[in-house]
PDB file of C-alpha atoms in Angstrom:
ATOM      1  CA  MET A   1      93.713 145.491 111.790  1.00 49.00           C
ATOM      2  CA  PRO A   2      92.656 141.869 111.079  1.00 65.00           C
ATOM      3  CA  GLU A   3      89.857 142.571 108.464  1.00 90.00           C
ATOM      4  CA  ILE A   4      92.762 143.760 106.194  1.00 93.00           C
ATOM      5  CA  HIS A   5      94.752 140.849 106.428  1.00 95.00           C
ATOM      6  CA  GLN A   6      92.011 138.826 104.704  1.00 96.00           C
ATOM      7  CA  VAL A   7      91.883 140.925 102.144  1.00 97.00           C
ATOM      8  CA  ILE A   8      95.542 141.205 101.082  1.00 97.00           C
ATOM      9  CA  GLN A   9      96.034 137.248 102.099  1.00 96.00           C
ATOM     10  CA  ASP A  10      92.430 136.528  99.605  1.00 97.00           C
ATOM     11  CA  TYR A  11      94.497 138.948  97.037  1.00 97.00           C
ATOM     12  CA  VAL A  12      97.377 137.963  97.355  1.00 97.00           C
ATOM     13  CA  SER A  13      95.215 133.923  97.185  1.00 97.00           C
ATOM     14  CA  ALA A  14      93.571 135.961  93.814  1.00 97.00           C
ATOM     15  CA  TRP A  15      97.739 136.395  92.876  1.00 96.00           C
ATOM     16  CA  ASN A  16      98.909 132.168  92.933  1.00 97.00           C
ATOM     17  CA  SER A  17      95.616 130.867  91.389  1.00 96.00           C
ATOM     18  CA  SER A  18      96.294 129.241  88.025  1.00 94.00           C
ATOM     19  CA  ASP A  19      92.554 129.896  87.790  1.00 96.00           C
ATOM     20  CA  SER A  20      91.305 132.586  85.764  1.00 96.00           C
ATOM     21  CA  GLU A  21      87.295 132.443  87.138  1.00 97.00           C
ATOM     22  CA  GLU A  22      88.662 131.716  90.963  1.00 97.00           C
ATOM     23  CA  ARG A  23      90.873 134.803  90.075  1.00 97.00           C
ATOM     24  CA  MET A  24      88.002 136.881  89.490  1.00 97.00           C
ATOM     25  CA  ILE A  25      85.621 135.788  92.318  1.00 97.00           C
ATOM     26  CA  LEU A  26      88.000 136.358  95.008  1.00 97.00           C
ATOM     27  CA  MET A  27      89.132 139.458  93.052  1.00 98.00           C
ATOM     28  CA  THR A  28      85.917 140.704  92.786  1.00 98.00           C
ATOM     29  CA  LYS A  29      85.286 140.344  96.902  1.00 97.00           C
ATOM     30  CA  VAL A  30      88.679 142.454  97.579  1.00 97.00           C
ATOM     31  CA  LEU A  31      88.932 144.363  94.794  1.00 98.00           C
ATOM     32  CA  ALA A  32      87.538 148.109  94.167  1.00 98.00           C
ATOM     33  CA  GLU A  33      85.499 147.756  90.805  1.00 98.00           C
ATOM     34  CA  ASN A  34      87.540 150.558  89.526  1.00 98.00           C
ATOM     35  CA  CYS A  35      91.065 150.327  91.601  1.00 98.00           C
ATOM     36  CA  VAL A  36      93.838 151.362  90.263  1.00 98.00           C
ATOM     37  CA  TYR A  37      96.673 148.965  89.989  1.00 98.00           C
ATOM     38  CA  VAL A  38     100.403 149.952  88.805  1.00 97.00           C
ATOM     39  CA  ASP A  39     104.341 147.803  89.293  1.00 95.00           C
ATOM     40  CA  SER A  40     107.627 150.020  87.442  1.00 93.00           C
ATOM     41  CA  HIS A  41     107.542 146.876  85.208  1.00 91.00           C
ATOM     42  CA  LEU A  42     103.739 147.841  83.453  1.00 94.00           C
ATOM     43  CA  PRO A  43     103.688 150.272  80.776  1.00 93.00           C
ATOM     44  CA  GLU A  44     100.432 152.248  81.917  1.00 94.00           C
ATOM     45  CA  THR A  45      98.487 152.119  84.893  1.00 97.00           C
ATOM     46  CA  ILE A  46      94.798 149.825  84.899  1.00 98.00           C
ATOM     47  CA  LYS A  47      91.793 151.249  86.210  1.00 98.00           C
ATOM     48  CA  ASN A  48      90.098 148.381  86.742  1.00 97.00           C
ATOM     49  CA  ARG A  49      89.280 144.637  88.620  1.00 97.00           C
ATOM     50  CA  GLU A  50      88.652 142.793  84.922  1.00 97.00           C
ATOM     51  CA  THR A  51      91.746 144.447  83.354  1.00 98.00           C
ATOM     52  CA  HIS A  52      93.609 144.054  86.258  1.00 98.00           C
ATOM     53  CA  CYS A  53      92.184 140.004  86.401  1.00 98.00           C
ATOM     54  CA  GLN A  54      93.716 140.342  82.650  1.00 97.00           C
ATOM     55  CA  PHE A  55      96.908 141.366  83.550  1.00 97.00           C
ATOM     56  CA  ILE A  56      97.951 138.739  86.335  1.00 97.00           C
ATOM     57  CA  ASP A  57      95.739 135.328  83.923  1.00 97.00           C
ATOM     58  CA  ARG A  58      99.232 137.097  80.972  1.00 96.00           C
ATOM     59  CA  PHE A  59     101.428 136.908  84.039  1.00 96.00           C
ATOM     60  CA  ARG A  60     100.180 133.740  85.486  1.00 96.00           C
ATOM     61  CA  GLU A  61     100.818 132.359  81.598  1.00 96.00           C
ATOM     62  CA  LYS A  62     104.777 133.870  80.798  1.00 96.00           C
ATOM     63  CA  PHE A  63     105.216 132.064  84.714  1.00 96.00           C
ATOM     64  CA  PRO A  64     103.202 129.865  85.844  1.00 96.00           C
ATOM     65  CA  GLU A  65     105.873 128.588  88.602  1.00 96.00           C
ATOM     66  CA  LEU A  66     105.950 131.800  90.287  1.00 97.00           C
ATOM     67  CA  LYS A  67     104.365 132.011  93.450  1.00 97.00           C
ATOM     68  CA  LEU A  68     103.789 134.954  95.335  1.00 97.00           C
ATOM     69  CA  ASN A  69     104.444 135.379  98.806  1.00 97.00           C
ATOM     70  CA  LEU A  70     103.577 138.148 101.982  1.00 96.00           C
ATOM     71  CA  ALA A  71     106.901 138.791 103.597  1.00 95.00           C
ATOM     72  CA  SER A  72     105.631 140.876 106.409  1.00 91.00           C
ATOM     73  CA  SER A  73     102.616 140.729 107.320  1.00 91.00           C
ATOM     74  CA  PRO A  74     100.537 143.546 105.974  1.00 94.00           C
ATOM     75  CA  ASP A  75     100.849 147.222 108.305  1.00 94.00           C
ATOM     76  CA  SER A  76      98.155 149.496 108.214  1.00 96.00           C
ATOM     77  CA  HIS A  77      96.259 153.019 108.996  1.00 96.00           C
ATOM     78  CA  HIS A  78      94.023 155.367 107.873  1.00 96.00           C
ATOM     79  CA  GLY A  79      92.672 153.422 105.531  1.00 96.00           C
ATOM     80  CA  TYR A  80      96.498 153.169 103.801  1.00 98.00           C
ATOM     81  CA  PHE A  81      98.648 150.451 104.147  1.00 97.00           C
ATOM     82  CA  ARG A  82     100.898 148.113 103.332  1.00 97.00           C
ATOM     83  CA  PHE A  83     103.620 144.827 102.859  1.00 97.00           C
ATOM     84  CA  ALA A  84     106.716 142.970 101.752  1.00 96.00           C
ATOM     85  CA  TRP A  85     106.488 140.482  98.653  1.00 97.00           C
ATOM     86  CA  GLN A  86     108.161 138.237  97.115  1.00 97.00           C
ATOM     87  CA  MET A  87     107.472 135.844  94.236  1.00 97.00           C
ATOM     88  CA  VAL A  88     109.636 132.375  94.824  1.00 97.00           C
ATOM     89  CA  LYS A  89     110.019 129.662  92.709  1.00 97.00           C
ATOM     90  CA  PRO A  90     109.058 125.853  93.233  1.00 96.00           C
ATOM     91  CA  ASN A  91     112.075 125.291  95.146  1.00 96.00           C
ATOM     92  CA  GLY A  92     111.750 128.582  97.655  1.00 94.00           C
ATOM     93  CA  GLU A  93     114.580 130.070  95.182  1.00 96.00           C
ATOM     94  CA  LEU A  94     113.394 133.955  95.835  1.00 96.00           C
ATOM     95  CA  PHE A  95     112.724 135.450  92.177  1.00 96.00           C
ATOM     96  CA  THR A  96     112.203 139.113  93.522  1.00 96.00           C
ATOM     97  CA  GLN A  97     111.175 141.025  95.899  1.00 97.00           C
ATOM     98  CA  GLY A  98     109.793 144.650  96.798  1.00 96.00           C
ATOM     99  CA  SER A  99     106.775 146.240  98.293  1.00 97.00           C
ATOM    100  CA  PHE A 100     102.968 147.379  98.020  1.00 97.00           C
ATOM    101  CA  PHE A 101     101.249 150.462  98.748  1.00 98.00           C
ATOM    102  CA  GLY A 102      98.057 150.667  99.167  1.00 98.00           C
ATOM    103  CA  GLU A 103      94.910 152.307  99.740  1.00 98.00           C
ATOM    104  CA  ILE A 104      91.989 150.264 101.337  1.00 97.00           C
ATOM    105  CA  ASP A 105      87.301 151.917 100.773  1.00 96.00           C
ATOM    106  CA  GLU A 106      85.124 151.117 104.037  1.00 95.00           C
ATOM    107  CA  GLN A 107      83.908 148.184 102.350  1.00 95.00           C
ATOM    108  CA  HIS A 108      87.256 146.327 102.707  1.00 96.00           C
ATOM    109  CA  GLN A 109      87.833 147.352  98.563  1.00 97.00           C
ATOM    110  CA  ILE A 110      91.336 147.672  97.557  1.00 98.00           C
ATOM    111  CA  THR A 111      90.918 150.594  95.223  1.00 98.00           C
ATOM    112  CA  LYS A 112      94.324 151.918  95.223  1.00 98.00           C
ATOM    113  CA  LEU A 113      98.049 149.377  94.715  1.00 98.00           C
ATOM    114  CA  VAL A 114     100.740 150.856  93.454  1.00 98.00           C
ATOM    115  CA  GLY A 115     103.989 147.976  93.508  1.00 97.00           C
ATOM    116  CA  PHE A 116     108.166 148.495  93.953  1.00 97.00           C
ATOM    117  CA  VAL A 117     110.365 146.058  93.448  1.00 96.00           C
ATOM    118  CA  ASP A 118     113.889 146.086  95.374  1.00 93.00           C
ATOM    119  CA  VAL A 119     116.458 146.310  93.105  1.00 80.00           C
ATOM    120  CA  ASN A 120     119.625 145.495  95.504  1.00 59.00           C
ATOM    121  CA  LYS A 121     118.631 142.591  97.114  1.00 45.00           C
TER     122      LYS A 121
ATOM    123  CA  MET B   1     114.304 160.572  88.780  1.00 49.00           C
ATOM    124  CA  PRO B   2     116.732 163.484  89.434  1.00 65.00           C
ATOM    125  CA  GLU B   3     113.744 165.959  89.110  1.00 90.00           C
ATOM    126  CA  ILE B   4     112.043 163.624  92.822  1.00 93.00           C
ATOM    127  CA  HIS B   5     115.335 162.998  93.961  1.00 95.00           C
ATOM    128  CA  GLN B   6     115.833 166.736  94.431  1.00 96.00           C
ATOM    129  CA  VAL B   7     112.151 167.484  94.906  1.00 97.00           C
ATOM    130  CA  ILE B   8     112.579 165.107  98.543  1.00 97.00           C
ATOM    131  CA  GLN B   9     115.604 165.943  99.599  1.00 96.00           C
ATOM    132  CA  ASP B  10     114.275 169.891  99.872  1.00 97.00           C
ATOM    133  CA  TYR B  11     110.993 168.194 102.237  1.00 98.00           C
ATOM    134  CA  VAL B  12     113.669 166.346 103.990  1.00 97.00           C
ATOM    135  CA  SER B  13     115.037 169.616 104.631  1.00 97.00           C
ATOM    136  CA  ALA B  14     111.927 171.360 105.606  1.00 97.00           C
ATOM    137  CA  TRP B  15     111.607 169.027 108.290  1.00 96.00           C
ATOM    138  CA  ASN B  16     115.348 169.349 109.336  1.00 97.00           C
ATOM    139  CA  SER B  17     115.097 173.390 109.565  1.00 96.00           C
ATOM    140  CA  SER B  18     114.967 175.295 112.760  1.00 94.00           C
ATOM    141  CA  ASP B  19     113.316 178.319 111.598  1.00 96.00           C
ATOM    142  CA  SER B  20     109.359 178.336 110.409  1.00 97.00           C
ATOM    143  CA  GLU B  21     109.619 180.519 107.715  1.00 97.00           C
ATOM    144  CA  GLU B  22     112.158 179.020 106.173  1.00 97.00           C
ATOM    145  CA  ARG B  23     110.756 175.545 106.520  1.00 97.00           C
ATOM    146  CA  MET B  24     107.008 176.939 105.001  1.00 97.00           C
ATOM    147  CA  ILE B  25     109.590 178.505 101.934  1.00 97.00           C
ATOM    148  CA  LEU B  26     110.967 175.782 101.193  1.00 97.00           C
ATOM    149  CA  MET B  27     107.064 173.200 101.068  1.00 98.00           C
ATOM    150  CA  THR B  28     105.716 175.890  99.051  1.00 98.00           C
ATOM    151  CA  LYS B  29     108.040 174.951  96.496  1.00 97.00           C
ATOM    152  CA  VAL B  30     107.962 171.122  96.911  1.00 97.00           C
ATOM    153  CA  LEU B  31     104.181 171.087  98.600  1.00 98.00           C
ATOM    154  CA  ALA B  32     101.422 171.091  96.912  1.00 98.00           C
ATOM    155  CA  GLU B  33      99.477 173.805  98.491  1.00 98.00           C
ATOM    156  CA  ASN B  34      96.092 170.611  98.914  1.00 98.00           C
ATOM    157  CA  CYS B  35      99.011 167.497  99.640  1.00 98.00           C
ATOM    158  CA  VAL B  36      97.273 165.168 101.723  1.00 98.00           C
ATOM    159  CA  TYR B  37      99.584 163.645 104.985  1.00 98.00           C
ATOM    160  CA  VAL B  38      99.149 161.668 107.496  1.00 97.00           C
ATOM    161  CA  ASP B  39     100.801 159.257 109.572  1.00 95.00           C
ATOM    162  CA  SER B  40      99.938 156.485 112.321  1.00 93.00           C
ATOM    163  CA  HIS B  41     101.399 158.818 115.310  1.00 91.00           C
ATOM    164  CA  LEU B  42      97.746 161.459 113.686  1.00 94.00           C
ATOM    165  CA  PRO B  43      94.898 161.603 115.025  1.00 93.00           C
ATOM    166  CA  GLU B  44      93.678 162.835 111.699  1.00 94.00           C
ATOM    167  CA  THR B  45      94.357 163.599 107.256  1.00 97.00           C
ATOM    168  CA  ILE B  46      96.295 166.526 106.833  1.00 98.00           C
ATOM    169  CA  LYS B  47      94.906 168.577 103.824  1.00 98.00           C
ATOM    170  CA  ASN B  48      96.804 171.353 103.571  1.00 97.00           C
ATOM    171  CA  ARG B  49     100.337 172.560 103.427  1.00 98.00           C
ATOM    172  CA  GLU B  50     100.224 175.786 105.760  1.00 97.00           C
ATOM    173  CA  THR B  51      98.806 172.575 108.682  1.00 98.00           C
ATOM    174  CA  HIS B  52     101.533 170.520 107.647  1.00 98.00           C
ATOM    175  CA  CYS B  53     103.987 173.040 108.351  1.00 98.00           C
ATOM    176  CA  GLN B  54     102.251 173.515 111.108  1.00 97.00           C
ATOM    177  CA  PHE B  55     102.451 169.887 112.385  1.00 97.00           C
ATOM    178  CA  ILE B  56     107.005 169.759 111.901  1.00 97.00           C
ATOM    179  CA  ASP B  57     106.872 173.007 113.624  1.00 97.00           C
ATOM    180  CA  ARG B  58     105.350 171.019 116.833  1.00 96.00           C
ATOM    181  CA  PHE B  59     107.541 167.981 116.068  1.00 96.00           C
ATOM    182  CA  ARG B  60     110.325 170.578 116.310  1.00 96.00           C
ATOM    183  CA  GLU B  61     108.985 172.165 119.161  1.00 96.00           C
ATOM    184  CA  LYS B  62     108.441 169.067 121.252  1.00 96.00           C
ATOM    185  CA  PHE B  63     112.008 167.343 119.824  1.00 96.00           C
ATOM    186  CA  PRO B  64     114.396 170.013 118.365  1.00 96.00           C
ATOM    187  CA  GLU B  65     117.601 167.568 118.216  1.00 96.00           C
ATOM    188  CA  LEU B  66     116.273 164.921 115.819  1.00 97.00           C
ATOM    189  CA  LYS B  67     117.118 165.036 112.239  1.00 97.00           C
ATOM    190  CA  LEU B  68     115.834 163.214 109.724  1.00 97.00           C
ATOM    191  CA  ASN B  69     117.495 161.453 107.017  1.00 97.00           C
ATOM    192  CA  LEU B  70     116.413 159.286 103.986  1.00 96.00           C
ATOM    193  CA  ALA B  71     117.738 155.759 104.224  1.00 95.00           C
ATOM    194  CA  SER B  72     117.428 155.007 100.661  1.00 91.00           C
ATOM    195  CA  SER B  73     117.450 156.322  97.543  1.00 91.00           C
ATOM    196  CA  PRO B  74     114.000 157.250  95.818  1.00 94.00           C
ATOM    197  CA  ASP B  75     112.015 154.688  94.609  1.00 94.00           C
ATOM    198  CA  SER B  76     109.808 156.214  91.903  1.00 96.00           C
ATOM    199  CA  HIS B  77     107.447 154.689  88.770  1.00 96.00           C
ATOM    200  CA  HIS B  78     104.393 156.697  87.403  1.00 96.00           C
ATOM    201  CA  GLY B  79     104.322 159.112  89.960  1.00 96.00           C
ATOM    202  CA  TYR B  80     104.714 157.487  92.987  1.00 98.00           C
ATOM    203  CA  PHE B  81     107.173 157.478  94.772  1.00 97.00           C
ATOM    204  CA  ARG B  82     108.606 155.566  98.025  1.00 97.00           C
ATOM    205  CA  PHE B  83     111.270 155.671  99.752  1.00 97.00           C
ATOM    206  CA  ALA B  84     112.470 155.121 103.794  1.00 96.00           C
ATOM    207  CA  TRP B  85     113.279 157.205 106.105  1.00 97.00           C
ATOM    208  CA  GLN B  86     115.581 156.840 110.022  1.00 97.00           C
ATOM    209  CA  MET B  87     114.937 160.783 112.978  1.00 97.00           C
ATOM    210  CA  VAL B  88     118.514 160.073 114.558  1.00 97.00           C
ATOM    211  CA  LYS B  89     119.841 161.618 117.591  1.00 97.00           C
ATOM    212  CA  PRO B  90     123.031 164.212 117.354  1.00 96.00           C
ATOM    213  CA  ASN B  91     125.051 161.079 118.372  1.00 96.00           C
ATOM    214  CA  GLY B  92     123.927 159.375 115.717  1.00 94.00           C
ATOM    215  CA  GLU B  93     122.091 156.715 117.852  1.00 96.00           C
ATOM    216  CA  LEU B  94     118.742 155.802 115.441  1.00 96.00           C
ATOM    217  CA  PHE B  95     115.062 156.721 117.332  1.00 96.00           C
ATOM    218  CA  THR B  96     112.838 155.979 115.255  1.00 96.00           C
ATOM    219  CA  GLN B  97     112.679 155.004 111.388  1.00 97.00           C
ATOM    220  CA  GLY B  98     110.329 153.662 108.090  1.00 96.00           C
ATOM    221  CA  SER B  99     109.162 154.589 104.814  1.00 97.00           C
ATOM    222  CA  PHE B 100     107.342 156.773 103.354  1.00 98.00           C
ATOM    223  CA  PHE B 101     104.848 156.828 100.028  1.00 98.00           C
ATOM    224  CA  GLY B 102     103.741 159.299  98.002  1.00 98.00           C
ATOM    225  CA  GLU B 103     102.749 161.120  94.905  1.00 98.00           C
ATOM    226  CA  ILE B 104     103.678 164.018  92.986  1.00 97.00           C
ATOM    227  CA  ASP B 105     102.118 165.929  90.440  1.00 96.00           C
ATOM    228  CA  GLU B 106     103.780 166.973  87.064  1.00 95.00           C
ATOM    229  CA  GLN B 107     104.391 170.447  88.412  1.00 95.00           C
ATOM    230  CA  HIS B 108     107.111 168.252  90.839  1.00 96.00           C
ATOM    231  CA  GLN B 109     105.032 168.623  93.930  1.00 97.00           C
ATOM    232  CA  ILE B 110     104.419 166.682  96.660  1.00 98.00           C
ATOM    233  CA  THR B 111     100.431 165.675  96.469  1.00 98.00           C
ATOM    234  CA  LYS B 112     100.247 162.817  98.980  1.00 98.00           C
ATOM    235  CA  LEU B 113     102.828 161.802 101.768  1.00 98.00           C
ATOM    236  CA  VAL B 114     101.854 158.356 103.417  1.00 98.00           C
ATOM    237  CA  GLY B 115     104.199 158.170 106.553  1.00 97.00           C
ATOM    238  CA  PHE B 116     104.823 154.204 108.439  1.00 97.00           C
ATOM    239  CA  VAL B 117     106.771 153.311 110.943  1.00 96.00           C
ATOM    240  CA  ASP B 118     108.640 149.734 111.262  1.00 93.00           C
ATOM    241  CA  VAL B 119     107.234 148.600 114.637  1.00 80.00           C
ATOM    242  CA  ASN B 120     110.624 145.609 114.802  1.00 59.00           C
ATOM    243  CA  LYS B 121     113.865 147.130 113.791  1.00 45.00           C
TER     244      LYS B 121
END
């Protein structure tokens, strides 16, 4: 259980980095090369680590002030996990929130990550 | 979106049926034959519809009075879905609750279902 907490903490740190290279270094550690990623805002599924990092680079360019936070301790069993997240503004105000569900392999790398946004909160 | 709501409603009805045959008929409609199912209480992943139905048969024998309810409207995108659930006693008292996350194919059959229990609620 602590292993997956660290992986998810590193993933969140990779989101929050303003440095693309640092993000790629962290993502190389925690994401499988062919990790599948999708959330409700994306038109198409992302199928590799490089595209995943480019997607976050673009997000950070558009919303440089937002910070991704864990809103719940990660919960996991059988290689599956979930955690709640929040995007917050510098003043602490909530921008958006939701949950991620995913899968992790035996090398402790995330192989799938599916994001849902909580609409009515 | 309405299609997936119906699939999940039928899946919940299949859970709640006290009749194994009726359950299998509903499950044949909504579950892919090789649907993967696992929750945090299960020692091993279930990998087909028949074992899935037998697992629920045993659950119903042990807890015949419990009813599975949808606790949120299903939320879906890109063939992935989530919904919150509650197990309630006949007097309406909450027994346990959590979330299911899953995948659905183009034939509107569930191919993967992963259950999480909310511990601190």
